[in-house]
Every structure is written in structure tokens, then in C-alpha cells.
Short mmCIF file of C-alpha atoms in Angstrom, two decimals:
data_model
loop_
_atom_site.label_atom_id
_atom_site.label_comp_id
_atom_site.label_asym_id
_atom_site.label_seq_id
_atom_site.Cartn_x
_atom_site.Cartn_y
_atom_site.Cartn_z
CA MET A 292 0.00 0.00 0.00
CA ALA A 293 1.36 3.40 -0.98
CA THR A 294 1.85 6.04 1.65
CA ASP A 295 -0.46 9.04 1.28
CA TRP A 296 2.20 11.67 1.92
CA ASN A 297 -0.17 14.49 1.00
CA ALA A 298 -2.61 13.48 3.74
CA LEU A 299 0.17 13.04 6.30
CA THR A 300 1.77 16.40 5.58
CA ALA A 301 -1.62 18.14 5.44
CA GLU A 302 -2.43 16.82 8.92
CA GLU A 303 0.95 17.94 10.23
CA ASP A 304 0.51 21.37 8.61
CA ARG A 305 -2.92 21.68 10.24
CA ALA A 306 -1.58 20.74 13.67
CA TYR A 307 1.31 23.21 13.47
CA PHE A 308 -0.99 25.90 12.06
CA MET A 309 -3.19 25.52 15.14
CA ALA A 310 -0.10 25.79 17.34
CA GLY A 311 0.77 29.02 15.57
CA ILE A 312 -2.67 30.40 16.36
CA VAL A 313 -2.20 29.43 20.01
CA GLU A 314 1.11 31.28 19.99
CA ILE A 315 -0.56 34.41 18.62
CA SER A 316 -3.57 34.31 20.92
CA PRO A 317 -3.01 31.93 23.86
CA GLU A 318 -5.87 33.41 25.86
CA SER A 319 -8.33 32.19 23.23
CA PHE A 320 -7.71 28.54 24.12
CA THR A 321 -8.34 26.50 27.24
CA LEU A 322 -5.57 24.42 28.76
CA GLU A 323 -7.28 21.29 27.46
CA GLU A 324 -7.42 22.69 23.92
CA LYS A 325 -3.73 23.58 24.08
CA GLN A 326 -2.89 20.09 25.29
CA GLU A 327 -4.93 18.55 22.46
CA ILE A 328 -3.13 20.72 19.90
CA LEU A 329 0.22 19.60 21.31
CA ARG A 330 -0.87 15.94 21.15
CA ASP A 331 -1.99 16.49 17.54
CA MET A 332 1.41 17.97 16.67
CA VAL A 333 3.29 15.03 18.17
CA ALA A 334 0.95 12.45 16.62
CA ALA A 335 1.13 14.02 13.15
CA SER A 336 4.92 14.26 13.18
CA ALA A 337 5.28 10.73 14.57
CA ALA A 338 2.96 9.42 11.83
CA ILE A 339 5.22 10.95 9.18
CA GLU A 340 8.33 9.46 10.77
CA ASN A 341 6.67 6.04 11.06
CA ALA A 342 5.61 6.14 7.40
CA MET A 343 9.13 7.18 6.42
CA ARG A 344 10.58 4.18 8.31
CA ASP A 345 7.98 1.88 6.70
CA ASP A 346 8.94 3.10 3.22
CA PHE A 347 12.64 2.80 4.03
CA ALA A 348 12.17 -0.78 5.28
CA ARG A 349 10.89 -1.79 1.83
CA PHE A 350 14.38 -1.28 0.38
CA ASP A 351 16.93 -4.09 0.41
CA GLU A 352 19.90 -3.77 2.77
CA VAL A 353 22.33 -2.58 0.09
CA THR A 354 19.97 0.18 -1.02
CA GLN A 355 19.36 1.19 2.60
CA THR A 356 23.10 1.46 3.24
CA ARG A 357 23.67 3.51 0.09
CA LEU A 358 20.80 5.84 0.92
CA ILE A 359 22.00 6.37 4.51
CA ASP A 360 25.51 7.08 3.22
CA ALA A 361 24.17 9.57 0.66
CA LEU A 362 21.98 11.32 3.23
CA ALA A 363 24.83 11.51 5.74
CA GLY A 364 27.02 13.20 3.15
CA ALA A 365 24.33 15.69 2.18
CA GLY A 366 23.45 17.30 5.48
CA PRO A 367 24.39 18.18 9.02
CA ARG A 368 23.28 14.85 10.53
CA HIS A 369 25.91 12.14 10.78
CA ARG A 370 25.51 8.57 9.55
CA ASP A 371 24.86 7.06 13.00
CA TRP A 372 21.95 9.44 13.57
CA ARG A 373 20.45 8.50 10.18
CA HIS A 374 20.80 4.80 11.00
CA ARG A 375 19.16 5.24 14.43
CA MET A 376 16.34 7.23 12.83
CA LEU A 377 15.62 4.88 9.93
CA VAL A 378 16.74 1.41 10.99
CA ALA A 379 17.56 0.95 14.68
CA GLY A 380 14.87 0.68 17.31
CA PRO A 381 11.18 0.08 16.82
CA ARG A 382 9.77 0.99 13.43
CA HIS A 383 6.63 2.54 14.93
CA ARG A 384 7.12 5.06 17.72
CA ASP A 385 4.62 7.18 19.64
CA THR A 386 6.86 10.22 19.92
CA ILE A 387 8.91 12.33 17.57
CA THR A 388 12.46 11.15 16.86
CA ILE A 389 13.71 13.99 14.68
#
């Protein structure tokens, strides 16, 4: 089954948009509403990370290694961090890793 990245990113955008509104006008929200918005932010970001790990797991080991090496060379994160993020540990996590 293909990952619906548009739906995942739209949900994350919505959650972070609501957080931005809270930041602008915190008095307009109850504590419970603020907590729910925070939970939505964490859940939406965790869903994206989990889907990313699911997609990554579909690659064979050689392709995974090459991709991790390429990503490590292209940004500020080192190879060990990329491996921990994409391969090590449970594939599905309840909190944000990034």
C-alpha cells in the first residue's frame, strides 16, 4: 500500500498551524485545547516518521546502506543518527524522533 504523503503532511501542517494560532492568541484557548493541539502535533509528526521508516524498510539492505551514506554526506546529521532514525529501534514510535 502506498503512503499518502499528502494526507500526512496536510495533517501535520494543520496541527502546526493551530499551534501558531495558540502562539498568537493563547488566551483564546483553554488548557485542554492547548494540550490537544500539542498531542496532535506530536501524533502528526510521529505518523510521518513512522511512514518514512515503513517506506525505508521496503528497500533491500544494500539500497538502505547507500541511501543512509548519501543522506549523511548531504546534510548536518551524521551517519549514526540517520541509522538510528531509519533502521535501529522500533519501526513505529509514539513520539517524535527527529
